[in-house]
Amino acid sequence: MNITPLLYSSSPCPLKELFSRSIPIDAYEENQGPCPVTFYEYNTTLVCCPREFTPSSIDAADSIAGPVSCLSNETHFLYLVDASELISIFPPDCKACSDAAVPIPYLFKSGAERILSFAEITLHWYVTGQGIWCPDCERQGRHCAFSSQRNQTFCMPHAHGSRIKVIAATSSVAAFVVLLLTVATALYLSLKTRYNEEIHLKVEMFLKTYGTSKPTRYTFSEVKKMARRFKEKVGQGGFGTVYKGELPNGVPVAVKMLEKSTGEGGEFINEVATIGRIHHANIVQLLGFCSEGTRRALIYEFMPNDSLERYIFSNDSNIYRQLLVPKKMLDLSLGIARGMEYLHQGCNQRILHFDIKPHNILLDYNFNPKISDFGLAKLCARDQSIVTLTAARGTMGYIAPELYSRNFGGISYKSDVYSFGMLVLEMVSGRRNSDPSVGSQSEVYLPEWIYEKVITGQDLILTLEMAQEEKEQVRQLAIVGLWCIQWNPKNRPSMTKVVNMLTGRLQNLQIPPKPFISSANHPMP
């Protein structure tokens, strides 16, 4: 059924609807309200022109309206014309498109422009049809509609009422969503503020109980000035970014800005608690710190020669040859071992680093190694043999097996020994401990490759021409490294024993057991 509402019409082009159907004039009744309205037929014609047309006479202009905006486009312009007006006043290329009798209240005088205005406003006349009384529709809160197929009027609900309900429902949902988002945002900001305040209090309480021997505390403005507004970036770590700076006395420093997302201030507290009060030639010195709201920074002595990682894995073979000659590799390993021995045995509390790797070994002006980055460190009593961790910590490839599974043994300072062993093997070979880029599948896992070289007496470094003494030094380093990465922590030496092995004679070292499960079946993590 083709249904067209006539009351309260909201059509964007009512004139088009009136021309599309012919409703007899007797279908229109007087309004039964206090102001009766009587309709009459106004005969009109729609004229279509290929371009805009302006009448030449004033009289003609009063009988012509248009172009009708909702019926016209760029190539067709439609005009509403009084049927009594001659079409001849239009240009020859214009033609009549349609004729219709438009029902118009008597209060509207003739004149096409006024007729067009009436047709384009909301329609408010009442319509009667065969067997249906339109005022009853209005009293029932509905309006009249006309079916062109049945040629009769009938009652139907107000279209605009449905739209109002839809709009009201949509508005209610939108208002609820906005309210929900507002509450959620306010709750998030409140929790975040409270969380930051708790971290700040935790850090401040730690600093108060830390004692008077802690490093110098700086304000954030002092740190920003010290780091020259963070212009010179020299490194990036897991917990923050490192910038080069300078103290007021001209001493160069490294400023490490901790990321705001660092959980519970743990990185900051670990660094200050572990190295804030210790001084050792092979441990980087913490000179100061900043804790101001969510902004936290650590100020270290500056290491101009970057980290050991730069030289071990350099693509430039000249850099590798200049620094990592056998004697220098032995000195570097010994320096790192002495620093770790101090952490494990030389402090009031044992300090477990849990992230020994080439990237965290910095080199000073004389290329002396210094252990850095204590963000994952853990303090424990010196007589405590086993420590408890909720999750593995460290860097993949340097993490001891027991940190993944307690089946390999308990977590202790021997976990650091494992990481040191991996570092030594990488330094000896110039390769990462697991390097997929290596061509031969049997050489993918570095410790297995080195072990085969050691037991068969082959040279480990093929890129250097070495004297016999240098070959023995490389072999000595390899054997020490293989002892350190034994899967059972009990079979690994302490760092004190490692120092003795590095300073002793090669002839006194025994080749260790195979320190791994074959990579063909069980690759190391």
Coordinates of C-alpha atoms in Angstrom, one line a residue:
M1 CA 0.0 0.0 0.0
N2 CA 1.3 3.5 -0.9
I3 CA 0.7 5.6 2.2
T4 CA 1.4 9.4 2.2
P5 CA 0.7 11.4 5.3
L6 CA -1.0 14.7 4.7
L7 CA -1.1 16.2 8.1
Y8 CA 2.0 17.7 9.6
S9 CA 3.9 16.7 6.5
S10 CA 7.7 17.0 7.0
S11 CA 8.6 16.1 3.3
P12 CA 11.5 18.1 2.0
C13 CA 9.5 18.7 -1.2
P14 CA 5.7 18.8 -0.5
L15 CA 5.0 20.3 -3.9
K16 CA 6.3 17.1 -5.5
E17 CA 3.9 15.0 -3.4
L18 CA 0.9 17.2 -4.4
F19 CA 1.8 16.9 -8.1
S20 CA 2.3 13.1 -7.9
R21 CA -1.3 12.4 -7.0
S22 CA -4.7 13.9 -7.8
I23 CA -7.0 14.4 -4.8
P24 CA -10.5 15.6 -5.5
I25 CA -11.4 18.9 -4.0
D26 CA -14.4 17.4 -2.1
A27 CA -11.9 15.4 0.0
Y28 CA -11.0 18.7 1.8
E29 CA -13.4 19.8 4.5
E30 CA -13.6 23.0 6.4
N31 CA -11.6 22.9 9.7
Q32 CA -14.2 22.3 12.4
G33 CA -12.3 24.5 14.8
P34 CA -13.0 28.2 15.7
C35 CA -11.4 29.4 12.5
P36 CA -13.0 27.5 9.5
V37 CA -10.9 27.2 6.4
T38 CA -12.3 26.5 3.0
F39 CA -10.2 25.1 0.1
Y40 CA -10.4 25.7 -3.6
E41 CA -8.6 24.2 -6.6
Y42 CA -5.7 26.3 -7.9
N43 CA -4.8 25.1 -11.4
T44 CA -1.0 25.2 -11.9
T45 CA 1.6 24.0 -14.4
L46 CA 5.2 22.9 -13.9
V47 CA 7.5 24.2 -16.6
C48 CA 10.9 22.7 -17.2
C49 CA 13.7 24.8 -18.6
P50 CA 17.4 23.9 -19.4
R51 CA 18.6 27.2 -17.8
E52 CA 17.3 29.7 -15.4
F53 CA 14.6 32.1 -16.6
T54 CA 13.6 35.6 -15.4
P55 CA 10.2 37.0 -16.6
S56 CA 10.5 40.3 -18.5
S57 CA 7.2 41.8 -17.2
I58 CA 6.1 42.4 -13.5
D59 CA 2.7 40.9 -14.1
A60 CA 4.2 37.7 -15.5
A61 CA 6.6 37.6 -12.6
D62 CA 3.6 37.5 -10.1
S63 CA 2.3 34.4 -11.9
I64 CA 5.6 32.5 -12.1
A65 CA 7.6 31.1 -9.1
G66 CA 10.8 29.4 -9.2
P67 CA 13.0 27.8 -9.9
V68 CA 11.6 25.3 -7.3
S69 CA 14.8 24.4 -5.3
C70 CA 13.7 20.8 -4.4
L71 CA 12.8 20.0 -8.0
S72 CA 15.7 21.7 -9.9
N73 CA 19.3 20.7 -10.5
E74 CA 22.2 22.1 -12.6
T75 CA 20.6 21.0 -16.0
H76 CA 16.9 21.3 -15.3
F77 CA 15.1 24.3 -13.7
L78 CA 11.4 23.9 -12.8
Y79 CA 9.0 26.8 -12.4
L80 CA 5.4 26.8 -10.9
V81 CA 3.1 28.7 -13.2
D82 CA -0.5 29.9 -13.0
A83 CA -2.3 27.7 -15.5
S84 CA -4.0 30.8 -17.0
E85 CA -0.6 32.2 -17.8
L86 CA 0.6 31.6 -21.4
I87 CA 3.5 29.2 -21.7
S88 CA 4.7 31.4 -24.6
I89 CA 6.3 33.8 -22.2
F90 CA 9.0 31.2 -21.6
P91 CA 11.9 30.6 -24.0
P92 CA 11.3 28.1 -26.8
D93 CA 13.5 25.4 -25.2
C94 CA 11.2 25.3 -22.1
K95 CA 8.3 22.9 -22.0
A96 CA 5.4 22.0 -19.7
C97 CA 6.2 19.1 -17.4
S98 CA 3.0 18.5 -15.4
D99 CA -0.4 20.0 -14.6
A100 CA -2.2 19.8 -11.3
A101 CA -4.9 21.3 -9.2
V102 CA -3.4 22.3 -5.9
P103 CA -5.9 22.6 -3.0
I104 CA -5.3 26.1 -1.5
P105 CA -7.2 27.8 1.4
Y106 CA -9.3 30.7 0.2
L107 CA -7.3 33.0 2.5
F108 CA -4.4 32.6 0.0
K109 CA -4.9 35.0 -2.9
S110 CA -3.7 34.1 -6.3
G111 CA 0.0 34.5 -7.2
A112 CA 2.3 31.6 -7.9
E113 CA 5.0 32.8 -5.4
R114 CA 2.5 32.8 -2.5
I115 CA 1.1 29.4 -3.7
L116 CA 4.6 28.0 -3.7
S117 CA 5.3 29.3 -0.2
F118 CA 2.1 27.6 1.1
A119 CA 3.1 24.3 -0.6
E120 CA 6.5 24.4 1.0
I121 CA 5.4 25.0 4.6
T122 CA 4.0 22.4 7.0
L123 CA 0.5 21.3 5.8
H124 CA -2.2 21.7 8.4
W125 CA -5.4 21.0 6.6
Y126 CA -7.8 18.2 7.5
V127 CA -8.8 15.6 5.0
T128 CA -11.8 13.4 4.9
G129 CA -12.1 10.2 3.0
Q130 CA -14.4 7.4 2.3
G131 CA -15.8 6.2 5.7
I132 CA -13.1 7.9 7.8
W133 CA -13.6 11.2 9.7
C134 CA -10.3 13.0 10.0
P135 CA -11.1 15.1 13.1
D136 CA -11.5 11.9 15.0
C137 CA -7.9 11.0 14.0
E138 CA -6.7 14.3 15.4
R139 CA -8.6 13.8 18.6
Q140 CA -7.0 10.3 18.9
G141 CA -3.6 11.8 18.6
R142 CA -3.1 10.6 15.0
H143 CA -3.4 12.2 11.6
C144 CA -4.9 11.6 8.2
A145 CA -3.1 9.7 5.4
F146 CA -4.1 9.0 1.8
S147 CA -3.7 5.6 0.0
S148 CA -3.4 6.1 -3.7
Q149 CA -4.2 2.4 -4.3
R150 CA -7.4 2.4 -2.2
N151 CA -8.2 6.0 -3.2
Q152 CA -9.2 6.8 0.4
T153 CA -7.9 8.5 3.6
F154 CA -7.3 6.7 6.9
C155 CA -5.8 7.4 10.3
M156 CA -2.2 6.7 11.1
P157 CA 0.2 7.6 14.0
H158 CA 2.1 10.9 13.9
A159 CA 5.4 10.2 12.1
H160 CA 7.1 13.0 14.0
G161 CA 6.0 11.4 17.3
S162 CA 7.9 8.3 16.4
R163 CA 10.9 10.3 15.5
I164 CA 10.6 12.2 18.8
K165 CA 10.6 8.9 20.7
V166 CA 13.6 7.7 18.7
I167 CA 15.4 11.0 19.4
A168 CA 14.5 10.9 23.0
A169 CA 15.7 7.3 23.4
T170 CA 18.9 8.1 21.5
S171 CA 19.5 11.1 23.6
S172 CA 19.0 9.1 26.8
V173 CA 21.5 6.5 25.8
A174 CA 24.0 9.2 24.7
A175 CA 23.5 11.0 28.0
F176 CA 24.1 7.7 29.9
V177 CA 27.2 6.9 28.0
V178 CA 28.6 10.4 28.5
L179 CA 27.8 10.2 32.2
L180 CA 29.5 6.7 32.4
L181 CA 32.6 8.0 30.6
T182 CA 32.8 11.0 32.9
V183 CA 32.5 8.8 36.0
A184 CA 35.1 6.3 34.7
T185 CA 37.5 9.1 33.8
A186 CA 37.1 10.8 37.2
L187 CA 37.7 7.4 38.9
Y188 CA 40.7 6.6 36.8
L189 CA 42.3 10.0 37.5
S190 CA 41.5 9.7 41.2
L191 CA 43.1 6.2 41.4
K192 CA 46.1 7.3 39.3
T193 CA 46.6 10.3 41.6
R194 CA 46.3 8.1 44.7
Y195 CA 48.7 5.6 43.2
N196 CA 51.3 8.2 42.4
E197 CA 50.9 9.6 45.9
E198 CA 51.5 6.2 47.4
I199 CA 54.6 5.7 45.3
H200 CA 55.9 9.1 46.3
L201 CA 55.3 8.4 50.0
K202 CA 57.0 5.0 49.6
V203 CA 60.1 6.6 48.0
E204 CA 60.2 9.4 50.6
M205 CA 59.9 6.9 53.5
F206 CA 62.8 4.9 52.0
L207 CA 64.9 8.0 51.6
K208 CA 64.3 9.0 55.3
T209 CA 65.3 5.6 56.6
Y210 CA 68.2 5.3 54.2
G211 CA 70.5 7.3 56.3
T212 CA 72.7 10.4 55.9
S213 CA 75.3 8.7 53.7
K214 CA 73.0 8.7 50.6
P215 CA 74.1 10.6 47.5
T216 CA 73.1 14.2 46.9
R217 CA 69.5 14.9 46.3
Y218 CA 68.7 17.4 43.5
T219 CA 65.5 19.2 42.4
F220 CA 64.1 18.5 39.0
S221 CA 65.0 22.0 37.8
E222 CA 68.6 21.3 38.9
V223 CA 68.5 18.0 37.0
K224 CA 67.1 19.7 33.9
K225 CA 69.8 22.3 34.0
M226 CA 72.4 19.6 34.7
A227 CA 71.3 17.7 31.6
R228 CA 71.1 20.8 29.4
R229 CA 67.4 20.3 29.0
F230 CA 67.9 16.7 27.9
K231 CA 69.4 17.6 24.6
E232 CA 72.2 15.0 24.4
K233 CA 70.8 11.4 24.6
V234 CA 73.5 8.8 25.1
G235 CA 71.6 5.7 25.9
Q236 CA 68.3 3.9 26.3
G237 CA 67.5 1.2 28.9
G238 CA 64.6 -0.8 29.9
F239 CA 63.6 1.6 32.7
G240 CA 64.5 5.0 31.2
T241 CA 66.6 7.2 29.0
V242 CA 70.2 8.3 29.7
Y243 CA 71.4 11.8 28.9
K244 CA 74.9 13.4 29.1
G245 CA 75.1 16.2 31.7
E246 CA 77.5 18.2 33.8
L247 CA 77.7 19.1 37.5
P248 CA 78.1 22.7 38.5
N249 CA 81.8 22.0 39.1
G250 CA 82.2 20.8 35.5
V251 CA 82.4 17.1 36.2
P252 CA 80.6 15.2 33.4
V253 CA 77.7 12.9 34.5
A254 CA 75.1 10.6 33.0
V255 CA 71.5 11.5 33.9
K256 CA 69.1 8.6 33.8
M257 CA 65.5 9.7 33.7
L258 CA 63.3 6.9 34.9
E259 CA 60.1 6.3 32.9
K260 CA 56.9 7.4 34.7
S261 CA 55.4 4.0 34.1
T262 CA 58.0 2.3 36.2
G263 CA 56.0 0.3 38.7
E264 CA 55.9 1.3 42.4
G265 CA 59.3 3.2 42.2
G266 CA 61.1 -0.2 42.5
E267 CA 63.8 0.7 39.9
F268 CA 64.6 3.9 41.7
I269 CA 64.7 2.3 45.2
N270 CA 66.8 -0.6 43.9
E271 CA 69.4 1.7 42.4
V272 CA 69.7 4.0 45.4
A273 CA 69.7 1.1 47.9
T274 CA 72.2 -1.0 46.2
I275 CA 74.9 1.3 44.8
G276 CA 74.2 4.5 46.7
R277 CA 76.6 3.6 49.6
I278 CA 79.1 1.4 47.9
H279 CA 82.3 2.4 46.2
H280 CA 84.3 -0.1 44.0
A281 CA 86.6 0.4 41.1
N282 CA 84.4 -1.9 38.9
I283 CA 81.0 -0.6 39.9
V284 CA 79.6 2.6 38.5
Q285 CA 79.2 5.3 41.1
L286 CA 75.9 6.9 41.9
L287 CA 76.5 10.6 42.5
G288 CA 73.0 11.9 43.1
F289 CA 69.3 11.5 42.5
C290 CA 66.0 13.3 42.1
S291 CA 62.6 12.4 43.4
E292 CA 60.0 15.0 42.8
G293 CA 56.4 13.8 42.3
T294 CA 56.4 11.3 39.5
R295 CA 59.7 12.6 38.2
R296 CA 62.7 10.5 39.3
A297 CA 66.3 10.6 38.0
L298 CA 69.6 9.0 38.9
I299 CA 72.9 10.8 38.3
Y300 CA 76.0 8.6 37.7
E301 CA 79.6 9.2 36.9
F302 CA 80.0 9.5 33.1
M303 CA 81.4 6.6 31.1
P304 CA 82.8 8.0 27.8
N305 CA 83.5 4.7 26.1
D306 CA 80.0 3.4 26.0
S307 CA 79.3 -0.3 26.9
L308 CA 81.1 -3.5 26.3
E309 CA 78.3 -4.5 23.9
R310 CA 79.4 -2.0 21.4
Y311 CA 82.8 -3.7 21.0
I312 CA 81.8 -7.3 21.3
F313 CA 79.2 -7.2 18.6
S314 CA 80.6 -4.4 16.4
N315 CA 80.4 -4.9 12.6
D316 CA 83.8 -3.1 12.4
S317 CA 86.4 -5.8 12.9
N318 CA 89.1 -3.1 13.6
I319 CA 87.2 -2.1 16.8
Y320 CA 87.0 -5.7 17.9
R321 CA 90.7 -6.3 17.3
Q322 CA 91.8 -3.0 19.0
L323 CA 90.0 -3.7 22.3
L324 CA 89.3 -7.4 22.5
V325 CA 92.8 -8.8 22.2
P326 CA 93.2 -11.8 24.5
K327 CA 95.1 -9.9 27.3
K328 CA 92.5 -7.1 27.3
M329 CA 89.6 -9.7 27.3
L330 CA 91.2 -11.3 30.4
D331 CA 91.6 -8.0 32.1
L332 CA 88.0 -7.0 31.4
S333 CA 86.7 -10.4 32.6
L334 CA 88.7 -10.1 35.8
G335 CA 87.5 -6.6 36.5
I336 CA 83.8 -7.6 36.0
A337 CA 84.4 -10.7 38.2
R338 CA 85.9 -8.6 41.0
G339 CA 83.0 -6.2 40.9
M340 CA 80.6 -9.1 41.2
E341 CA 82.6 -10.7 44.0
Y342 CA 82.3 -7.4 45.9
L343 CA 78.5 -7.3 45.4
H344 CA 78.2 -11.0 46.6
Q345 CA 80.7 -10.9 49.4
G346 CA 82.0 -7.4 50.2
C347 CA 78.9 -5.6 51.4
N348 CA 76.9 -5.8 54.6
Q349 CA 74.1 -7.3 52.5
R350 CA 74.6 -9.5 49.5
I351 CA 73.5 -7.8 46.3
L352 CA 72.2 -10.0 43.4
H353 CA 72.3 -8.1 40.2
F354 CA 70.1 -10.3 38.0
D355 CA 71.0 -8.5 34.8
I356 CA 74.7 -9.0 34.0
K357 CA 75.2 -8.6 30.3
P358 CA 77.5 -6.7 27.9
H359 CA 75.1 -3.8 27.7
N360 CA 75.3 -3.2 31.4
I361 CA 79.1 -3.2 31.5
L362 CA 80.3 0.4 31.0
L363 CA 83.9 1.4 30.1
D364 CA 85.6 4.4 31.6
Y365 CA 88.3 6.6 30.0
N366 CA 90.9 3.8 30.4
F367 CA 88.5 1.1 29.2
N368 CA 88.1 -0.3 32.7
P369 CA 84.8 -2.2 33.2
K370 CA 82.2 -0.9 35.6
I371 CA 78.9 -2.8 36.4
S372 CA 75.8 -0.6 36.0
D373 CA 72.0 -0.7 35.9
F374 CA 70.9 -2.2 39.3
G375 CA 67.2 -1.8 38.5
L376 CA 66.5 -5.6 38.9
A377 CA 68.9 -6.1 41.8
K378 CA 67.8 -7.8 45.0
L379 CA 69.2 -7.4 48.5
C380 CA 69.5 -10.4 50.8
A381 CA 71.4 -11.5 53.9
R382 CA 74.9 -12.8 53.2
D383 CA 74.1 -16.1 54.9
Q384 CA 70.9 -16.5 52.8
S385 CA 71.6 -19.3 50.3
I386 CA 68.3 -19.2 48.4
V387 CA 66.1 -16.2 47.5
T388 CA 62.5 -16.1 46.4
L389 CA 61.2 -14.3 43.3
T390 CA 57.7 -14.1 42.0
A391 CA 58.9 -14.1 38.3
A392 CA 62.0 -14.5 36.2
R393 CA 64.0 -11.4 35.9
G394 CA 66.8 -10.5 33.5
T395 CA 67.5 -10.5 29.8
M396 CA 66.8 -13.4 27.5
G397 CA 69.9 -15.4 26.8
Y398 CA 71.6 -14.5 30.1
I399 CA 68.9 -15.8 32.5
A400 CA 69.9 -18.9 34.5
P401 CA 67.8 -22.0 34.1
E402 CA 66.6 -22.0 37.7
L403 CA 64.9 -18.7 37.2
Y404 CA 62.6 -20.4 34.7
S405 CA 62.1 -23.6 36.6
R406 CA 62.9 -24.6 40.2
N407 CA 63.7 -28.1 38.8
F408 CA 67.2 -26.9 38.0
G409 CA 67.8 -25.7 41.6
G410 CA 67.2 -22.7 43.9
I411 CA 67.8 -19.0 42.9
S412 CA 70.9 -17.6 44.5
Y413 CA 74.0 -15.5 43.7
K414 CA 74.9 -18.4 41.4
S415 CA 72.3 -17.0 39.0
D416 CA 74.6 -14.0 38.4
V417 CA 77.5 -16.4 37.8
Y418 CA 75.6 -18.0 34.9
S419 CA 75.0 -14.5 33.3
F420 CA 78.7 -13.8 33.7
G421 CA 79.7 -17.0 32.0
M422 CA 77.5 -16.2 29.0
L423 CA 79.1 -12.7 28.8
V424 CA 82.6 -14.2 28.8
L425 CA 81.7 -16.7 26.0
E426 CA 80.3 -13.9 23.9
M427 CA 83.4 -11.8 24.4
V428 CA 85.7 -14.7 23.4
S429 CA 83.8 -15.5 20.2
G430 CA 82.5 -12.0 19.3
R431 CA 79.0 -13.6 18.8
R432 CA 75.8 -13.5 20.6
N433 CA 74.9 -16.6 22.7
S434 CA 72.1 -17.5 20.3
D435 CA 72.6 -16.1 16.8
P436 CA 70.1 -17.3 14.1
S437 CA 72.2 -15.6 11.4
V438 CA 75.0 -18.1 11.8
G439 CA 75.0 -20.4 8.7
S440 CA 75.7 -23.8 10.2
Q441 CA 72.8 -25.1 12.3
S442 CA 75.2 -26.8 14.6
E443 CA 76.7 -23.4 15.5
V444 CA 73.4 -21.7 16.4
Y445 CA 73.9 -22.3 20.1
L446 CA 77.1 -20.6 21.1
P447 CA 78.1 -22.5 24.2
E448 CA 77.8 -25.9 22.4
W449 CA 80.0 -24.6 19.6
I450 CA 82.7 -23.3 22.1
Y451 CA 82.6 -26.6 24.0
E452 CA 83.3 -28.6 20.9
K453 CA 86.3 -26.3 20.1
V454 CA 87.7 -26.7 23.6
I455 CA 87.5 -30.5 23.9
T456 CA 89.0 -30.8 20.3
G457 CA 91.7 -28.2 21.0
Q458 CA 90.7 -26.0 18.1
D459 CA 91.3 -22.2 18.0
L460 CA 88.4 -20.2 19.1
I461 CA 89.3 -16.9 17.4
L462 CA 90.1 -17.3 13.8
T463 CA 90.2 -13.6 12.9
L464 CA 93.3 -12.8 15.0
E465 CA 96.9 -14.0 14.6
M466 CA 97.8 -15.0 18.1
A467 CA 100.9 -16.2 19.9
Q468 CA 100.8 -19.3 22.0
E469 CA 100.3 -17.3 25.2
E470 CA 97.3 -15.5 23.7
K471 CA 95.7 -18.8 22.6
E472 CA 96.1 -20.1 26.1
Q473 CA 94.4 -17.0 27.5
V474 CA 91.5 -17.4 25.2
R475 CA 91.2 -21.1 26.1
Q476 CA 91.4 -20.1 29.8
L477 CA 88.5 -17.7 29.4
A478 CA 86.4 -20.3 27.5
I479 CA 86.9 -22.9 30.2
V480 CA 85.9 -20.4 32.9
G481 CA 82.9 -19.4 31.0
L482 CA 81.8 -23.0 30.5
W483 CA 82.1 -23.7 34.2
C484 CA 80.0 -20.7 35.0
I485 CA 77.1 -21.8 32.8
Q486 CA 76.6 -25.3 34.3
W487 CA 72.9 -26.0 34.4
N488 CA 73.1 -27.1 38.1
P489 CA 73.8 -24.0 40.2
K490 CA 75.8 -26.2 42.7
N491 CA 78.3 -27.0 39.9
R492 CA 79.0 -23.3 39.2
P493 CA 81.9 -21.6 41.0
S494 CA 81.5 -18.6 43.2
M495 CA 82.8 -15.3 42.0
T496 CA 85.7 -15.6 44.4
K497 CA 86.6 -18.9 42.7
V498 CA 86.2 -17.3 39.3
V499 CA 88.7 -14.6 40.2
N500 CA 91.1 -17.3 41.3
M501 CA 90.6 -19.2 38.0
L502 CA 91.2 -16.1 35.9
T503 CA 94.4 -15.2 37.8
G504 CA 95.7 -18.8 38.0
R505 CA 97.3 -20.9 35.3
L506 CA 95.5 -22.7 32.5
Q507 CA 97.2 -26.0 33.4
N508 CA 95.3 -25.9 36.7
L509 CA 91.9 -25.8 35.1
Q510 CA 89.9 -28.9 34.3
I511 CA 87.5 -29.0 31.4
P512 CA 84.0 -28.9 32.8
P513 CA 81.2 -31.4 32.0
K514 CA 79.0 -30.6 29.1
P515 CA 77.1 -27.6 30.5
F516 CA 73.9 -28.0 28.5
I517 CA 71.3 -30.2 26.9
S518 CA 72.0 -30.5 23.2
S519 CA 70.4 -27.6 21.4
A520 CA 69.0 -30.0 18.8
N521 CA 66.5 -31.3 21.4
H522 CA 66.4 -28.6 24.2
P523 CA 67.6 -25.2 23.1
M524 CA 68.6 -22.9 26.0
P525 CA 66.2 -20.0 26.8

